[in-house]
């Protein structure tokens, strides 16, 4: 009797979501930092700083819920259009985050990987990124993919280029190219597609994010700005996901 009562109580504490059907892979477009700051009369940079804290909290929450992969959109190939001051503030934040993550990854048992063209970043930043990915070989927990100077079109163009190079070298015939071969040349090679995409910040578009991988992903949009997006909002997004009927083109 006692056991059954405890069992019931535990379920009640989590009755907003079903812990047996947690999405394996969650992707997030971390949007709304600038507006969050502007509404407070702060420079946009302050929003990015608050956004990086929201990212940490989200990673903790999702890891605790048993999510296996988290992919976040941190800086797009189009974000270079922003004022130089804002771009350098984001680079400084990234540098700070990477320095801290070297310790944090081991503490929290997180694996950190980066998707995107890293060539425009400073040699110091690239070195830190390489170090971080090296540590990821020693940790075993949730995998976090951070998309930096990432664009879905850029990723697909790169995959085409890699396939064309193999054709030029005579390793491959154009007529033999398969979807699996395209997939294996994406930054996300070997990672299952996202089950759930969350976009806070009120916009309902995917702004050049994971164009290939989102083919059958469930979308949840929210008006809450990213720095305010907490555990409550994450659980609500997962609850909405759990009510969806995924058909993948079938019936
Ligand atoms: C997302 O927040 C972070 C980056 C694109 C780097 P924004 O900076 O786009 O915030 P809003 O959309 O202007 O509020
Ligand atoms: C998407 O947000 C990119 C990131 C969150 C990193 P944007 O703010 O750049 O997207 P748009 O310009 O509103 O489409
Ligand atoms: Mg934005």
mmCIF file of C-alpha atoms and ligand atoms in Angstrom:
data_model
loop_
_atom_site.group_PDB
_atom_site.id
_atom_site.type_symbol
_atom_site.label_atom_id
_atom_site.label_comp_id
_atom_site.label_asym_id
_atom_site.label_seq_id
_atom_site.Cartn_x
_atom_site.Cartn_y
_atom_site.Cartn_z
ATOM 1 C CA UNK A 1 0.000 0.000 0.000
ATOM 2 C CA UNK A 2 2.681 2.358 1.105
ATOM 3 C CA UNK A 3 4.740 1.689 -2.040
ATOM 4 C CA UNK A 4 1.755 2.362 -4.307
ATOM 5 C CA UNK A 5 1.106 5.649 -2.527
ATOM 6 C CA UNK A 6 4.687 6.796 -3.022
ATOM 7 C CA UNK A 7 4.550 5.706 -6.644
ATOM 8 C CA UNK A 8 1.462 7.836 -7.203
ATOM 9 C CA UNK A 9 2.974 10.824 -5.468
ATOM 10 C CA UNK A 10 6.100 10.705 -7.602
ATOM 11 C CA UNK A 11 4.031 10.596 -10.755
ATOM 12 C CA UNK A 12 2.033 13.589 -9.577
ATOM 13 C CA UNK A 13 5.155 15.698 -9.167
ATOM 14 C CA UNK A 14 5.908 15.148 -12.862
ATOM 15 C CA UNK A 15 2.367 14.916 -14.149
ATOM 16 C CA UNK A 16 2.832 17.761 -16.624
ATOM 17 C CA UNK A 17 5.129 15.549 -18.697
ATOM 18 C CA UNK A 18 5.596 11.827 -19.238
ATOM 19 C CA UNK A 19 9.139 10.962 -18.235
ATOM 20 C CA UNK A 20 8.952 7.810 -20.353
ATOM 21 C CA UNK A 21 8.506 9.822 -23.562
ATOM 22 C CA UNK A 22 11.113 12.507 -23.371
ATOM 23 C CA UNK A 23 12.370 13.650 -26.809
ATOM 24 C CA UNK A 24 15.829 12.197 -27.483
ATOM 25 C CA UNK A 25 17.067 15.296 -29.283
ATOM 26 C CA UNK A 26 15.904 18.859 -28.562
ATOM 27 C CA UNK A 27 16.984 21.816 -30.718
ATOM 28 C CA UNK A 28 16.617 25.427 -29.585
ATOM 29 C CA UNK A 29 16.804 28.713 -31.490
ATOM 30 C CA UNK A 30 17.885 30.930 -28.593
ATOM 31 C CA UNK A 31 16.150 34.118 -29.737
ATOM 32 C CA UNK A 32 15.011 37.315 -28.040
ATOM 33 C CA UNK A 33 18.138 38.385 -26.148
ATOM 34 C CA UNK A 34 18.289 41.844 -27.740
ATOM 35 C CA UNK A 35 14.637 42.682 -27.057
ATOM 36 C CA UNK A 36 14.943 41.393 -23.496
ATOM 37 C CA UNK A 37 17.750 43.905 -22.873
ATOM 38 C CA UNK A 38 16.107 46.773 -24.747
ATOM 39 C CA UNK A 39 12.928 46.387 -22.676
ATOM 40 C CA UNK A 40 15.038 46.918 -19.592
ATOM 41 C CA UNK A 41 16.860 49.924 -21.033
ATOM 42 C CA UNK A 42 20.076 47.862 -21.224
ATOM 43 C CA UNK A 43 22.486 47.425 -24.148
ATOM 44 C CA UNK A 44 21.761 44.364 -26.335
ATOM 45 C CA UNK A 45 24.962 42.768 -25.044
ATOM 46 C CA UNK A 46 23.362 42.461 -21.596
ATOM 47 C CA UNK A 47 20.689 40.332 -23.248
ATOM 48 C CA UNK A 48 23.296 37.997 -24.699
ATOM 49 C CA UNK A 49 24.882 37.655 -21.290
ATOM 50 C CA UNK A 50 21.490 36.791 -19.723
ATOM 51 C CA UNK A 51 20.900 34.440 -22.680
ATOM 52 C CA UNK A 52 24.074 32.506 -21.947
ATOM 53 C CA UNK A 53 22.821 31.911 -18.389
ATOM 54 C CA UNK A 54 19.488 30.728 -19.789
ATOM 55 C CA UNK A 55 21.446 28.281 -21.958
ATOM 56 C CA UNK A 56 23.221 26.844 -18.907
ATOM 57 C CA UNK A 57 19.927 26.444 -17.044
ATOM 58 C CA UNK A 58 18.248 24.832 -20.062
ATOM 59 C CA UNK A 59 21.118 22.353 -20.492
ATOM 60 C CA UNK A 60 20.850 21.383 -16.793
ATOM 61 C CA UNK A 61 17.079 20.923 -17.015
ATOM 62 C CA UNK A 62 17.193 18.890 -20.225
ATOM 63 C CA UNK A 63 20.035 16.684 -18.981
ATOM 64 C CA UNK A 64 18.063 16.015 -15.785
ATOM 65 C CA UNK A 65 14.994 15.037 -17.813
ATOM 66 C CA UNK A 66 17.058 12.503 -19.765
ATOM 67 C CA UNK A 67 17.426 14.271 -23.118
ATOM 68 C CA UNK A 68 20.359 12.707 -25.005
ATOM 69 C CA UNK A 69 21.196 15.516 -27.441
ATOM 70 C CA UNK A 70 20.693 19.286 -27.262
ATOM 71 C CA UNK A 71 21.497 21.455 -30.288
ATOM 72 C CA UNK A 72 21.462 25.226 -29.819
ATOM 73 C CA UNK A 73 21.663 28.017 -32.356
ATOM 74 C CA UNK A 74 24.134 30.492 -30.886
ATOM 75 C CA UNK A 75 25.399 32.516 -33.886
ATOM 76 C CA UNK A 76 24.223 32.288 -37.492
ATOM 77 C CA UNK A 77 26.100 32.922 -40.742
ATOM 78 C CA UNK A 78 23.857 36.002 -41.054
ATOM 79 C CA UNK A 79 24.543 37.376 -37.559
ATOM 80 C CA UNK A 80 27.807 38.988 -38.782
ATOM 81 C CA UNK A 81 25.549 41.733 -40.230
ATOM 82 C CA UNK A 82 25.035 43.097 -36.724
ATOM 83 C CA UNK A 83 26.930 46.133 -35.399
ATOM 84 C CA UNK A 84 30.627 45.323 -34.813
ATOM 85 C CA UNK A 85 30.235 46.163 -31.127
ATOM 86 C CA UNK A 86 27.496 43.546 -30.670
ATOM 87 C CA UNK A 87 29.455 40.900 -32.604
ATOM 88 C CA UNK A 88 32.563 41.442 -30.476
ATOM 89 C CA UNK A 89 30.506 41.298 -27.293
ATOM 90 C CA UNK A 90 29.143 37.911 -28.422
ATOM 91 C CA UNK A 91 32.721 36.705 -29.177
ATOM 92 C CA UNK A 92 33.848 37.783 -25.696
ATOM 93 C CA UNK A 93 30.930 35.893 -24.140
ATOM 94 C CA UNK A 94 31.802 32.838 -26.171
ATOM 95 C CA UNK A 95 35.405 33.018 -25.010
ATOM 96 C CA UNK A 96 34.241 33.316 -21.373
ATOM 97 C CA UNK A 97 31.813 30.423 -21.791
ATOM 98 C CA UNK A 98 34.468 28.173 -23.335
ATOM 99 C CA UNK A 99 36.960 28.902 -20.553
ATOM 100 C CA UNK A 100 34.365 28.024 -17.935
ATOM 101 C CA UNK A 101 33.060 25.000 -19.782
ATOM 102 C CA UNK A 102 36.403 23.172 -19.656
ATOM 103 C CA UNK A 103 35.747 22.666 -15.917
ATOM 104 C CA UNK A 104 31.947 22.556 -16.082
ATOM 105 C CA UNK A 105 31.768 19.766 -18.642
ATOM 106 C CA UNK A 106 33.524 17.363 -16.317
ATOM 107 C CA UNK A 107 31.513 18.499 -13.300
ATOM 108 C CA UNK A 108 28.225 18.102 -15.143
ATOM 109 C CA UNK A 109 29.305 15.226 -17.381
ATOM 110 C CA UNK A 110 28.365 17.017 -20.615
ATOM 111 C CA UNK A 111 29.814 16.532 -24.099
ATOM 112 C CA UNK A 112 30.237 19.697 -26.118
ATOM 113 C CA UNK A 113 30.545 19.839 -29.925
ATOM 114 C CA UNK A 114 30.413 22.684 -32.425
ATOM 115 C CA UNK A 115 28.598 22.885 -35.769
ATOM 116 C CA UNK A 116 29.520 25.570 -38.276
ATOM 117 C CA UNK A 117 32.407 27.087 -40.188
ATOM 118 C CA UNK A 118 34.902 27.976 -37.476
ATOM 119 C CA UNK A 119 37.541 29.445 -39.826
ATOM 120 C CA UNK A 120 36.630 33.127 -39.186
ATOM 121 C CA UNK A 121 37.167 32.767 -35.423
ATOM 122 C CA UNK A 122 40.398 33.745 -33.709
ATOM 123 C CA UNK A 123 43.112 31.056 -33.349
ATOM 124 C CA UNK A 124 42.692 31.261 -29.528
ATOM 125 C CA UNK A 125 38.984 30.579 -29.763
ATOM 126 C CA UNK A 126 39.500 27.706 -32.175
ATOM 127 C CA UNK A 127 42.096 26.205 -29.874
ATOM 128 C CA UNK A 128 39.643 26.382 -26.970
ATOM 129 C CA UNK A 129 36.967 24.753 -29.111
ATOM 130 C CA UNK A 130 39.356 21.918 -30.056
ATOM 131 C CA UNK A 131 40.264 21.448 -26.363
ATOM 132 C CA UNK A 132 36.600 21.338 -25.413
ATOM 133 C CA UNK A 133 35.858 18.702 -28.048
ATOM 134 C CA UNK A 134 38.820 16.686 -26.789
ATOM 135 C CA UNK A 135 37.419 16.695 -23.240
ATOM 136 C CA UNK A 136 34.125 15.485 -24.726
ATOM 137 C CA UNK A 137 35.832 12.214 -25.582
ATOM 138 C CA UNK A 138 36.223 11.594 -21.844
ATOM 139 C CA UNK A 139 32.715 12.543 -20.683
ATOM 140 C CA UNK A 140 29.619 10.411 -21.269
ATOM 141 C CA UNK A 141 26.527 12.499 -20.534
ATOM 142 C CA UNK A 142 24.217 14.621 -22.693
ATOM 143 C CA UNK A 143 25.726 15.772 -25.983
ATOM 144 C CA UNK A 144 25.390 19.516 -26.619
ATOM 145 C CA UNK A 145 25.938 20.822 -30.155
ATOM 146 C CA UNK A 146 26.573 24.557 -30.262
ATOM 147 C CA UNK A 147 25.923 26.054 -33.710
ATOM 148 C CA UNK A 148 28.428 28.830 -34.329
ATOM 149 C CA UNK A 149 28.716 30.686 -37.626
ATOM 150 C CA UNK A 150 26.226 28.066 -38.652
ATOM 151 C CA UNK A 151 23.754 28.242 -41.529
ATOM 152 C CA UNK A 152 21.669 25.391 -42.901
ATOM 153 C CA UNK A 153 22.346 26.500 -46.490
ATOM 154 C CA UNK A 154 26.046 26.768 -45.775
ATOM 155 C CA UNK A 155 26.059 23.268 -44.298
ATOM 156 C CA UNK A 156 24.291 21.822 -47.357
ATOM 157 C CA UNK A 157 26.579 23.700 -49.756
ATOM 158 C CA UNK A 158 29.591 22.284 -47.897
ATOM 159 C CA UNK A 159 28.163 18.755 -48.146
ATOM 160 C CA UNK A 160 27.669 19.231 -51.925
ATOM 161 C CA UNK A 161 31.266 20.432 -52.242
ATOM 162 C CA UNK A 162 32.593 17.397 -50.335
ATOM 163 C CA UNK A 163 30.587 15.028 -52.536
ATOM 164 C CA UNK A 164 31.748 16.816 -55.693
ATOM 165 C CA UNK A 165 35.369 16.485 -54.541
ATOM 166 C CA UNK A 166 34.909 12.721 -54.151
ATOM 167 C CA UNK A 167 33.438 12.608 -57.670
ATOM 168 C CA UNK A 168 36.368 14.608 -59.085
ATOM 169 C CA UNK A 169 38.824 12.206 -57.453
ATOM 170 C CA UNK A 170 36.970 9.306 -59.057
ATOM 171 C CA UNK A 171 35.957 7.864 -55.651
ATOM 172 C CA UNK A 172 32.268 8.309 -56.366
ATOM 173 C CA UNK A 173 29.844 8.479 -59.304
ATOM 174 C CA UNK A 174 27.262 11.274 -59.189
ATOM 175 C CA UNK A 175 24.498 8.769 -59.950
ATOM 176 C CA UNK A 176 25.443 6.745 -56.831
ATOM 177 C CA UNK A 177 24.932 9.636 -54.389
ATOM 178 C CA UNK A 178 22.385 8.763 -51.690
ATOM 179 C CA UNK A 179 20.664 10.682 -48.911
ATOM 180 C CA UNK A 180 22.857 8.830 -46.398
ATOM 181 C CA UNK A 181 25.957 10.145 -48.192
ATOM 182 C CA UNK A 182 24.654 13.716 -47.932
ATOM 183 C CA UNK A 183 23.866 13.167 -44.248
ATOM 184 C CA UNK A 184 27.326 11.815 -43.515
ATOM 185 C CA UNK A 185 28.824 15.093 -44.776
ATOM 186 C CA UNK A 186 26.742 17.312 -42.514
ATOM 187 C CA UNK A 187 28.105 18.694 -39.242
ATOM 188 C CA UNK A 188 25.488 16.504 -37.548
ATOM 189 C CA UNK A 189 26.716 13.238 -39.142
ATOM 190 C CA UNK A 190 25.785 10.331 -36.897
ATOM 191 C CA UNK A 191 23.502 12.397 -34.643
ATOM 192 C CA UNK A 192 19.771 11.528 -34.780
ATOM 193 C CA UNK A 193 17.503 14.295 -36.136
ATOM 194 C CA UNK A 194 15.879 16.614 -33.583
ATOM 195 C CA UNK A 195 12.519 15.408 -32.277
ATOM 196 C CA UNK A 196 11.547 18.808 -30.908
ATOM 197 C CA UNK A 197 12.521 22.326 -31.991
ATOM 198 C CA UNK A 198 11.794 25.149 -29.557
ATOM 199 C CA UNK A 199 11.891 28.770 -30.700
ATOM 200 C CA UNK A 200 11.340 31.356 -27.978
ATOM 201 C CA UNK A 201 11.228 35.081 -28.798
ATOM 202 C CA UNK A 202 7.961 35.205 -30.737
ATOM 203 C CA UNK A 203 9.198 34.653 -34.313
ATOM 204 C CA UNK A 204 7.775 31.708 -36.227
ATOM 205 C CA UNK A 205 10.520 30.858 -38.705
ATOM 206 C CA UNK A 206 13.674 28.821 -38.544
ATOM 207 C CA UNK A 207 16.131 31.416 -39.791
ATOM 208 C CA UNK A 208 18.439 29.024 -41.695
ATOM 209 C CA UNK A 209 18.711 26.504 -38.845
ATOM 210 C CA UNK A 210 19.203 22.745 -39.540
ATOM 211 C CA UNK A 211 17.385 22.780 -42.901
ATOM 212 C CA UNK A 212 18.040 19.098 -43.602
ATOM 213 C CA UNK A 213 17.650 17.759 -40.079
ATOM 214 C CA UNK A 214 14.306 19.423 -39.236
ATOM 215 C CA UNK A 215 12.394 17.559 -41.976
ATOM 216 C CA UNK A 216 10.108 15.763 -39.466
ATOM 217 C CA UNK A 217 10.813 17.701 -36.271
ATOM 218 C CA UNK A 218 7.918 18.977 -34.132
ATOM 219 C CA UNK A 219 8.000 22.771 -33.692
ATOM 220 C CA UNK A 220 6.996 24.637 -30.542
ATOM 221 C CA UNK A 221 7.045 28.436 -30.694
ATOM 222 C CA UNK A 222 6.855 30.646 -27.620
ATOM 223 C CA UNK A 223 6.527 34.395 -27.077
ATOM 224 C CA UNK A 224 8.739 34.227 -23.983
ATOM 225 C CA UNK A 225 12.139 35.823 -24.698
ATOM 226 C CA UNK A 226 15.108 33.461 -24.368
ATOM 227 C CA UNK A 227 16.670 34.979 -21.196
ATOM 228 C CA UNK A 228 13.308 34.409 -19.426
ATOM 229 C CA UNK A 229 12.897 30.878 -20.770
ATOM 230 C CA UNK A 230 13.171 28.599 -17.754
ATOM 231 C CA UNK A 231 12.276 25.129 -16.577
ATOM 232 C CA UNK A 232 8.542 25.924 -16.645
ATOM 233 C CA UNK A 233 8.681 26.860 -20.345
ATOM 234 C CA UNK A 234 10.859 23.864 -21.229
ATOM 235 C CA UNK A 235 8.443 21.479 -19.519
ATOM 236 C CA UNK A 236 5.498 23.161 -21.279
ATOM 237 C CA UNK A 237 7.224 22.691 -24.658
ATOM 238 C CA UNK A 238 7.871 19.023 -23.913
ATOM 239 C CA UNK A 239 4.248 18.586 -22.788
ATOM 240 C CA UNK A 240 3.065 20.079 -26.081
ATOM 241 C CA UNK A 241 5.427 17.778 -27.996
ATOM 242 C CA UNK A 242 4.012 14.781 -26.157
ATOM 243 C CA UNK A 243 0.508 15.609 -27.425
ATOM 244 C CA UNK A 244 1.608 15.594 -31.058
ATOM 245 C CA UNK A 245 0.955 12.660 -33.370
ATOM 246 C CA UNK A 246 4.061 12.067 -35.488
ATOM 247 C CA UNK A 247 3.320 10.308 -38.745
ATOM 248 C CA UNK A 248 6.514 10.736 -40.821
ATOM 249 C CA UNK A 249 4.428 10.619 -43.972
ATOM 250 C CA UNK A 250 2.581 7.474 -42.970
ATOM 251 C CA UNK A 251 -0.948 7.161 -41.648
HETATM 252 C C1 LIG B 1 19.472 35.758 -30.352
HETATM 253 O O1 LIG B 1 18.918 36.900 -29.824
HETATM 254 C C2 LIG B 1 20.970 35.708 -30.185
HETATM 255 C C3 LIG B 1 21.722 35.856 -31.440
HETATM 256 C C4 LIG B 1 21.216 35.907 -32.616
HETATM 257 C C5 LIG B 1 23.176 35.923 -31.324
HETATM 258 P P1 LIG B 1 18.777 38.212 -30.681
HETATM 259 O O2 LIG B 1 19.982 39.046 -30.481
HETATM 260 O O3 LIG B 1 18.418 37.912 -32.085
HETATM 261 O O4 LIG B 1 17.540 38.922 -29.970
HETATM 262 P P2 LIG B 1 16.394 39.753 -30.674
HETATM 263 O O5 LIG B 1 15.704 38.823 -31.630
HETATM 264 O O6 LIG B 1 17.044 40.900 -31.378
HETATM 265 O O7 LIG B 1 15.525 40.174 -29.551
HETATM 266 C C1 LIG B 2 18.411 33.201 -35.229
HETATM 267 O O1 LIG B 2 17.968 34.387 -34.667
HETATM 268 C C2 LIG B 2 19.858 32.973 -34.915
HETATM 269 C C3 LIG B 2 20.177 32.692 -33.528
HETATM 270 C C4 LIG B 2 19.328 32.622 -32.521
HETATM 271 C C5 LIG B 2 21.553 32.456 -33.262
HETATM 272 P P1 LIG B 2 17.974 35.753 -35.506
HETATM 273 O O2 LIG B 2 17.516 36.792 -34.557
HETATM 274 O O3 LIG B 2 19.282 35.959 -36.156
HETATM 275 O O4 LIG B 2 16.870 35.461 -36.619
HETATM 276 P P2 LIG B 2 15.995 36.475 -37.479
HETATM 277 O O5 LIG B 2 16.920 37.505 -38.026
HETATM 278 O O6 LIG B 2 14.981 37.053 -36.557
HETATM 279 O O7 LIG B 2 15.352 35.611 -38.521
HETATM 280 MG MG1 LIG B 3 16.623 37.626 -33.014
#
